[in-house]
Structure formats: structure tokens, C-alpha cells
Coordinates of C-alpha atoms and ligand atoms in Angstrom, one line a residue:
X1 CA -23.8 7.5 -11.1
X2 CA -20.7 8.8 -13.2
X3 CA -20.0 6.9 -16.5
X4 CA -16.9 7.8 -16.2
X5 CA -15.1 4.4 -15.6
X6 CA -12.3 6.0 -13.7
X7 CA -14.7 7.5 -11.2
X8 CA -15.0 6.5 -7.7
X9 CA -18.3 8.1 -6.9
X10 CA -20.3 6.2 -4.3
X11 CA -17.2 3.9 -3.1
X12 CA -15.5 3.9 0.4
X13 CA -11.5 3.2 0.7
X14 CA -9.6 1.7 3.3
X15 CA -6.4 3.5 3.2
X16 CA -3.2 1.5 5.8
X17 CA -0.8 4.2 7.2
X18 CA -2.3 7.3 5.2
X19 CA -0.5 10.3 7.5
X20 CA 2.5 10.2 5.3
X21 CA 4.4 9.2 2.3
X22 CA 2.9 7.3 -0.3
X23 CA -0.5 6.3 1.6
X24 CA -0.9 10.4 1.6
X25 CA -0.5 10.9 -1.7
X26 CA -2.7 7.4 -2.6
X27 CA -5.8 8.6 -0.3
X28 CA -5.9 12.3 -1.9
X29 CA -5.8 10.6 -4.9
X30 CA -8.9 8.2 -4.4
X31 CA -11.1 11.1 -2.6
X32 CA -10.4 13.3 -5.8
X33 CA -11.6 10.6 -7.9
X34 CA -15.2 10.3 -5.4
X35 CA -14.7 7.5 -3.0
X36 CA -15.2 8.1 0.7
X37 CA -11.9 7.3 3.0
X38 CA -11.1 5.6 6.0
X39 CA -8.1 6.1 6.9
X40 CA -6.2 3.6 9.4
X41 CA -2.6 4.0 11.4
X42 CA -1.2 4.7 14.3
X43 CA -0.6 8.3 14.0
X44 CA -3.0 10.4 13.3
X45 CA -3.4 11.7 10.0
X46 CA -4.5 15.6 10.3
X47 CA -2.8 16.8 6.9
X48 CA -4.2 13.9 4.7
X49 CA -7.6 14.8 6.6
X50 CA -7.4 18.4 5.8
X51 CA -6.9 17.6 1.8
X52 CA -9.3 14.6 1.9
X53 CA -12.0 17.1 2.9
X54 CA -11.3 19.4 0.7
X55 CA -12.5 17.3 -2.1
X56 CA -15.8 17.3 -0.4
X57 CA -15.5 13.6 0.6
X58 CA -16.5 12.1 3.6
X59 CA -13.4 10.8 5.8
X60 CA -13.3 8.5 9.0
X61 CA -10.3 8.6 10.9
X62 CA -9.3 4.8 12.5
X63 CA -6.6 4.7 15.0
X64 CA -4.8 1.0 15.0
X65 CA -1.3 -0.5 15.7
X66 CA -1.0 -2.7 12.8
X67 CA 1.7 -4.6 14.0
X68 CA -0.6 -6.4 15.2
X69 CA -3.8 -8.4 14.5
X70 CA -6.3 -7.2 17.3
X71 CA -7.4 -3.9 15.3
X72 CA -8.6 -6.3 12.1
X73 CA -12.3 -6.5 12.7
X74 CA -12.9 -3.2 14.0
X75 CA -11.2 -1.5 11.1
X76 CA -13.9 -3.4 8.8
X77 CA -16.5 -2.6 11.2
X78 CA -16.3 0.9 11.8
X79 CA -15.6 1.3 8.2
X80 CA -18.9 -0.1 7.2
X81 CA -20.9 1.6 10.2
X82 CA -19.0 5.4 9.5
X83 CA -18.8 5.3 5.6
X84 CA -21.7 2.7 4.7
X85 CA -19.4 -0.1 3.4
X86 CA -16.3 -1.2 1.9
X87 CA -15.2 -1.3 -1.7
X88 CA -11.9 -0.7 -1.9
X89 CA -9.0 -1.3 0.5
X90 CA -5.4 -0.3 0.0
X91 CA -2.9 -2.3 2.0
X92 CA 0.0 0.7 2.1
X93 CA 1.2 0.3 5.6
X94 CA 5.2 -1.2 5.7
X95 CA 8.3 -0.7 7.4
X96 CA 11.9 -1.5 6.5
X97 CA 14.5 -2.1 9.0
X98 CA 18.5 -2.1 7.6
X99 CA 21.3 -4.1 9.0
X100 CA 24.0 -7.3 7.6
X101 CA 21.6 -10.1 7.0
X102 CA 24.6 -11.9 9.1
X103 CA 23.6 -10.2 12.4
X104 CA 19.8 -9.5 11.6
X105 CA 17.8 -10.2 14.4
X106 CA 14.6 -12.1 15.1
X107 CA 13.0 -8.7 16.4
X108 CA 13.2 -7.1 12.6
X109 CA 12.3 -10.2 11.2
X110 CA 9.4 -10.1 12.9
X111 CA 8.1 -6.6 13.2
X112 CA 8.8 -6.1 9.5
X113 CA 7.0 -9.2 9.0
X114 CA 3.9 -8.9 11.3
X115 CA 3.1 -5.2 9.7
X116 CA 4.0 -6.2 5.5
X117 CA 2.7 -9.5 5.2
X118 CA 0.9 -10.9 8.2
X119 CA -1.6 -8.3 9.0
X120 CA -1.7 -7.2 5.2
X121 CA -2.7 -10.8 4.5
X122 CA -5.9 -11.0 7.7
X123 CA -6.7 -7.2 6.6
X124 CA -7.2 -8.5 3.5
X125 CA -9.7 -11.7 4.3
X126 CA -11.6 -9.8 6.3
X127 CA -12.0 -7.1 4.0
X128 CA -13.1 -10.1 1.3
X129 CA -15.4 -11.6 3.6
X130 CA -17.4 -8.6 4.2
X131 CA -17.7 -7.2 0.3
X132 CA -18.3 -11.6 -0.7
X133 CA -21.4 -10.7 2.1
X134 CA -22.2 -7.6 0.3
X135 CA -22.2 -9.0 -2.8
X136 CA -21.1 -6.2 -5.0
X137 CA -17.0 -6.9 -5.4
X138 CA -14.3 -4.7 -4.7
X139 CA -11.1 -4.0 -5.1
X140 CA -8.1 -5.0 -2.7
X141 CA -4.4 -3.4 -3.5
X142 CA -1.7 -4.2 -2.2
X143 CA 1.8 -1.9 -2.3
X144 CA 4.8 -4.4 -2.9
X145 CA 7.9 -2.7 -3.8
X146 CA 11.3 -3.2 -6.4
X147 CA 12.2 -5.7 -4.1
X148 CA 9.4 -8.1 -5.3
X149 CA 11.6 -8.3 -7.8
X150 CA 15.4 -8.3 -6.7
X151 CA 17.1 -9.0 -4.2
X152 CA 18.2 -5.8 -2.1
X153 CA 20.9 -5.5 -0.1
X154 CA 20.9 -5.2 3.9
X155 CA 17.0 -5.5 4.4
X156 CA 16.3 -9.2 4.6
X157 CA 12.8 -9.3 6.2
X158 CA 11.6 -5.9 3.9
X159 CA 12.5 -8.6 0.7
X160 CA 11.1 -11.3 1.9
X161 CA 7.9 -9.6 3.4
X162 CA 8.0 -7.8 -0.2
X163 CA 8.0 -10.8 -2.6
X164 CA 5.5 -12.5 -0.4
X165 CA 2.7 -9.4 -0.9
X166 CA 3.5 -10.5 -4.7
X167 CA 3.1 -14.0 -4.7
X168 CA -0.2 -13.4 -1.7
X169 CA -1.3 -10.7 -4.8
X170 CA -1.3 -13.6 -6.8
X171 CA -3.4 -16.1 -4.6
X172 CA -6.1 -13.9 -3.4
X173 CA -6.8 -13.1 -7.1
X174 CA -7.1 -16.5 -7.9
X175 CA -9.4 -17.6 -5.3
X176 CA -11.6 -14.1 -5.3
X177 CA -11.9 -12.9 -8.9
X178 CA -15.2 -15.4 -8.6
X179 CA -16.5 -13.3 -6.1
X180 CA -16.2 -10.2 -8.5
X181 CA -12.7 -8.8 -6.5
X182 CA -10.0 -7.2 -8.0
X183 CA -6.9 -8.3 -5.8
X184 CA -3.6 -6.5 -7.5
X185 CA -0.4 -4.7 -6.1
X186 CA 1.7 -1.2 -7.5
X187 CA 5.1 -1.4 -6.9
X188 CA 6.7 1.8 -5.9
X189 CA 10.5 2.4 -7.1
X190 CA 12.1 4.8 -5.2
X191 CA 9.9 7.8 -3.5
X192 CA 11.0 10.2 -1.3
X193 CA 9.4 9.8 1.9
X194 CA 10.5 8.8 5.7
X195 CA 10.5 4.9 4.2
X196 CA 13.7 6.2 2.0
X197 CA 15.1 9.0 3.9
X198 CA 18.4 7.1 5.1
X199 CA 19.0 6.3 1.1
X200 CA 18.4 10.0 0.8
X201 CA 20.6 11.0 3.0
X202 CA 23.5 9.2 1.6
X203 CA 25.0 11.2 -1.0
X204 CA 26.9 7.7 -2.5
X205 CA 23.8 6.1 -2.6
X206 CA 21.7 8.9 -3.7
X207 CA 23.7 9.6 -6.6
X208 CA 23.8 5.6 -7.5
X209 CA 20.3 5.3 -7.6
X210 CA 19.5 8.6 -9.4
X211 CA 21.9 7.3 -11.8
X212 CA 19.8 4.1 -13.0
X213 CA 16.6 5.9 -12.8
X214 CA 15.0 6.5 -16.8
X215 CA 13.1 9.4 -15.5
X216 CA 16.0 11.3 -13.8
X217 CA 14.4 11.7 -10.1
X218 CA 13.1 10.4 -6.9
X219 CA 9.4 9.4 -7.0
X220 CA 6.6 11.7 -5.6
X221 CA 4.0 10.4 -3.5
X222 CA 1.3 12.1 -6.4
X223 CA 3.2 9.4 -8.6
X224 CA 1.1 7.0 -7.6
X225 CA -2.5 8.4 -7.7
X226 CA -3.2 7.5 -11.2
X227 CA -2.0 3.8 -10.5
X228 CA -4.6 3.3 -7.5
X229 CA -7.3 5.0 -8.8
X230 CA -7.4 2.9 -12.0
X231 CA -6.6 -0.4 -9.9
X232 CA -10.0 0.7 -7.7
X233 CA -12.3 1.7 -10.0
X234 CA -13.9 -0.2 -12.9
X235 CA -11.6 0.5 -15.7
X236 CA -9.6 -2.5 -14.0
X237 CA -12.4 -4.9 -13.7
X238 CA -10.6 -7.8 -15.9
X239 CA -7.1 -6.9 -14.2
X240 CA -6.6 -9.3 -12.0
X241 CA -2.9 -10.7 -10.0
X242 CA -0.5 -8.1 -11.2
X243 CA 2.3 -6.2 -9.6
X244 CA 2.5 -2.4 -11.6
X245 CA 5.7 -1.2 -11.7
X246 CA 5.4 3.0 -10.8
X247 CA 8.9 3.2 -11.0
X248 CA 10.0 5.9 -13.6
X249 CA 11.6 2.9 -15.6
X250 CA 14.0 1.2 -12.8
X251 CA 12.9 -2.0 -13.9
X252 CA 13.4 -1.6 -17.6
X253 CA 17.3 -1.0 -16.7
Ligands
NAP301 P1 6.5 6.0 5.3 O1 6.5 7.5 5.0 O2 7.4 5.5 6.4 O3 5.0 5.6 5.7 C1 4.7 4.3 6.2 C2 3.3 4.3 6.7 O4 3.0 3.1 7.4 C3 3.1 5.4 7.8 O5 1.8 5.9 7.8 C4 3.3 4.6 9.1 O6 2.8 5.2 10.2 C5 2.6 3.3 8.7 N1 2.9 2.2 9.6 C6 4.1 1.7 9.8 N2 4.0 0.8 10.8 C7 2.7 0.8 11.2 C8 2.0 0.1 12.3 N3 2.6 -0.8 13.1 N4 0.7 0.4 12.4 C9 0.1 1.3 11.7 N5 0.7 2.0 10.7 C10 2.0 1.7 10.5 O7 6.8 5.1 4.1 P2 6.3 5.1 2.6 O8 7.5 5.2 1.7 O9 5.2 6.1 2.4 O10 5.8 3.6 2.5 C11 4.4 3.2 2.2 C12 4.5 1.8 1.6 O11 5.2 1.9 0.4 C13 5.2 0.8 2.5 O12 4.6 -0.4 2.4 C14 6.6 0.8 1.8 O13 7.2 -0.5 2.1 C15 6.2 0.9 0.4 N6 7.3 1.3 -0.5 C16 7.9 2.5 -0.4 C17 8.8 2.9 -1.3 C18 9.6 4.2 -1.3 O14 10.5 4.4 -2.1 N7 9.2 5.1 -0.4 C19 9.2 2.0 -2.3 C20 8.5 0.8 -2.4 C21 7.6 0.5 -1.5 P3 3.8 6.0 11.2 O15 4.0 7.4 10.5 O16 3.0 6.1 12.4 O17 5.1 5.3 11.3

């Protein structure tokens, strides 16, 4: 085993909605640092296959509609049967849906909701109770967001959903750090990926937010690697409830 405490080596990920975006760039990440992937959404996920494998590492491809709670077991299951266990799993799986909090419907309340929070949250426990029955830890992260923090504009259920995986961040570490897991969250600033393309696209917008960005650009999903990799692998072992900004300095503004 590597004594490299960075290294993932001998550890298998649960990666949420890996195809695309920011759960891409987080899974290439964690296979180039060792650890095995599974790799869980609804669409399947032949690019972040192909560079998984290139790393050598063994990936397991899970299809699941995490919008709602049926897929929970299985995911855990054939994790453990495919890859041997379950170590580390990143909850990275959201949507957003825009419109006047006036006239926002129960329908976006509730689809943002179920995917964000609810299923994050079951995901999680049953991801707990299998590595509590393994008995060697692991690591659980969960991706919250700028709006943990503020207040947003237009996206009621994305903030609410949002600040709850903070404050659940903060629970679950409470009540599993005895148990030798690491629960913590990364929260993205802005990235360019399908989550952000309408804020993209809008060249008043797009111009605003480049403007109170430190670092002078979007986010890449490659941003992010060093962030999960540290939160999964030992080198975070007494870092425990925390929300990490990766948000080329947003927050500092
Ligand atoms: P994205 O490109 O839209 O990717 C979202 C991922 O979640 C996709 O793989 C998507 O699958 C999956 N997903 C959505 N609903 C699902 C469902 N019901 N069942 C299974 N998988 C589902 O967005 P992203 O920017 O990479 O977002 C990843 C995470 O980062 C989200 O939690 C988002 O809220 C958060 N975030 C993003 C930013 C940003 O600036 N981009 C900032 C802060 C936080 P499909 O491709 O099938 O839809």
C-alpha cells in the first residue's frame, strides 16, 4: 500500500451523475489518484468510462434514476459485489430549475428536491451503514454549491436543496466521525457545464459574474479533482463537517 497519504490505492468510489460536468472531472480525478469507480446516473457515461480506464482502474457502470429512492440499495449492493466494497462515495448528482419564486411550482420544488437532498441524504445512510458493517470508515462528500451560502436569485428549490446538503454535511459528521467517516461537502462556484449553460449564454449575466470572480474565469470541471481527492483519501482523516469553497475566490468578494 502507497504511503502516500493522498493516494487512493485499494479504495472504490461511488461517483452520482459522473457522464458530465463536474461528476466527470471528479471521477477521473479519484481513478488517477487509485480508487476503483462506480459510476451511477441515468445516462450512460461512455466518455468518463473511456478516461476512467485509461488510468488502469477498474470501473462499474450503475444505471439509476435518482429522482427517486428505489435504486438506493442496489447502487450499494452492486458496488460492493463488482468493485469489492465501498469507501468513498461522492454525492454529485443535482439539478437546478429557474423561474420567479412567485410562480414556482410544486413540480420544481419537488424534483429539485427529491434528486439534491432527499436521495443525497438515503444514498448517504446506506452508504454509512454498509462501511459502519465493514468496519474500516470511509469517506462521504457531498457537492453543495455558492448557494449554501447566499441567497440566489430565481432558483428557490436549488437554494434551499443547497443549504440543506450543508447543514445534512454537518449532521452526518456529527453522528458518524465515531464510526471512522469522513462526511464533508466542496462547493463549486461557477463551472461551465450543462448545470450553468443558461448563465453562459447570457452575455449580461456572463459578463456580471466574470466580473466578481478573483481568478478571472469560469471553473473547469478539473478544478475540482484536487478538492475530492484530498476529502477521500487520508490526508483528510481529522476534517470532518466542512463545506470547501472551489470557487476561484467568489466568496472572498
Ligand atoms: P450537469 O452537467 O448538469 O450534471 C449533473 C449530473 O447529475 C448529470 O450527470 C446528470 O445526469 C445527473 N443527474 C441529474 N438528475 C439525475 C437523476 N434524476 N438521476 C441520475 N442522475 C441525475 O451539472 P454539473 O454542473 O456538473 O453539476 C454537478 C453538481 O454540481 C450538481 O449537484 C450541481 O448542483 C453542482 N454545482 C454545479 C455548479 C456549476 O457551476 N456547474 C456550481 C455549484 C454546484 P444527466 O446528464 O442524465 O442529466
Amino acid at each position: 500500500m502507497s504511503q502516500n497519504p493522498f493516494s487512493l490505492e485499494g479504495k472504490v468510489a461511488v461517483v452520482t451523475g459522473a457522464n458530465t460536468g463536474l461528476g466527470q472531472g471528479m471521477a477521473v480525478a479519484l481513478a488517477e489518484a487509485g480508487a476503483d469507480l462506480a459510476l451511477v446516473g441515468r445516462s450512460s457515461p461512455d466518455e468518463t468510462v473511456e478516461l476512467a480506464r485509461k488510468t488502469g482502474r477498474k470501473v462499474r457502470v450503475i444505471m439509476a434514476d435518482l429522482g427517486s429512492l428505489d435504486p438506493v440499495d442496489t447502487i450499494v449492493g452492486e458496488t460492493k459485489e463488482a468493485l469489492g466494497g465501498l469507501d468513498i462515495l461522492v454525492n454529485n448528482a443535482g439539478i437546478i430549475r429557474r423561474n420567479d419564486t412567485i410562480d414556482f411550482t410544486v413540480e420544481d420544488w419537488d424534483a429539485v428536491m427529491n434528486v439534491n437532498l432527499r436521495t443525497l441524504f438515503f444514498l448517504s445512510q446506506a452508504a454509512a451503514r454498509s462501511m459502519i458493517a465493514a468496519g474500516r470508515g470511509g469517506k462521504i462528500i457531498n457537492i453543495a454549491s455558492m448557494l449554501s451560502y447566499q441567497g440566489g436569485i430565481r432558483v428557490p428549490s436549488y437554494t434551499a436543496s443547497k443549504s440543506g446538503v450543508m447543514g445534512l454535511t454537518r449532521i452526518l459528521a456529527n453522528e458518524w466521525a465515531a464510526h471512522g467517516i469522513n462526511v464533508n461537502a466542496i462547493a463549486p462556484g461557477y463551472f461551465a457545464t450543462n448545470n450553468t449553460a443558461a448563465l453562459q449564454a447570457d452575455e449580461k449575466r456572463n459578463t456580471e459574474i466574470l466580473g466578481r470572480i478573483p481568478a478571472g474565469r469560469w471553473g473547469e470541471p478539473a478544478d475540482l479533482g484536487g478538492a475530492v481527492v484530498f476529502l477521500s483519501s487520508a490526508a483528510s482523516d481529522y476534517v470532518q463537517g466542512i463545506t470547501l469553497p472551489v470557487d476561484g475566490g467568489w466568496l472572498a468578494r
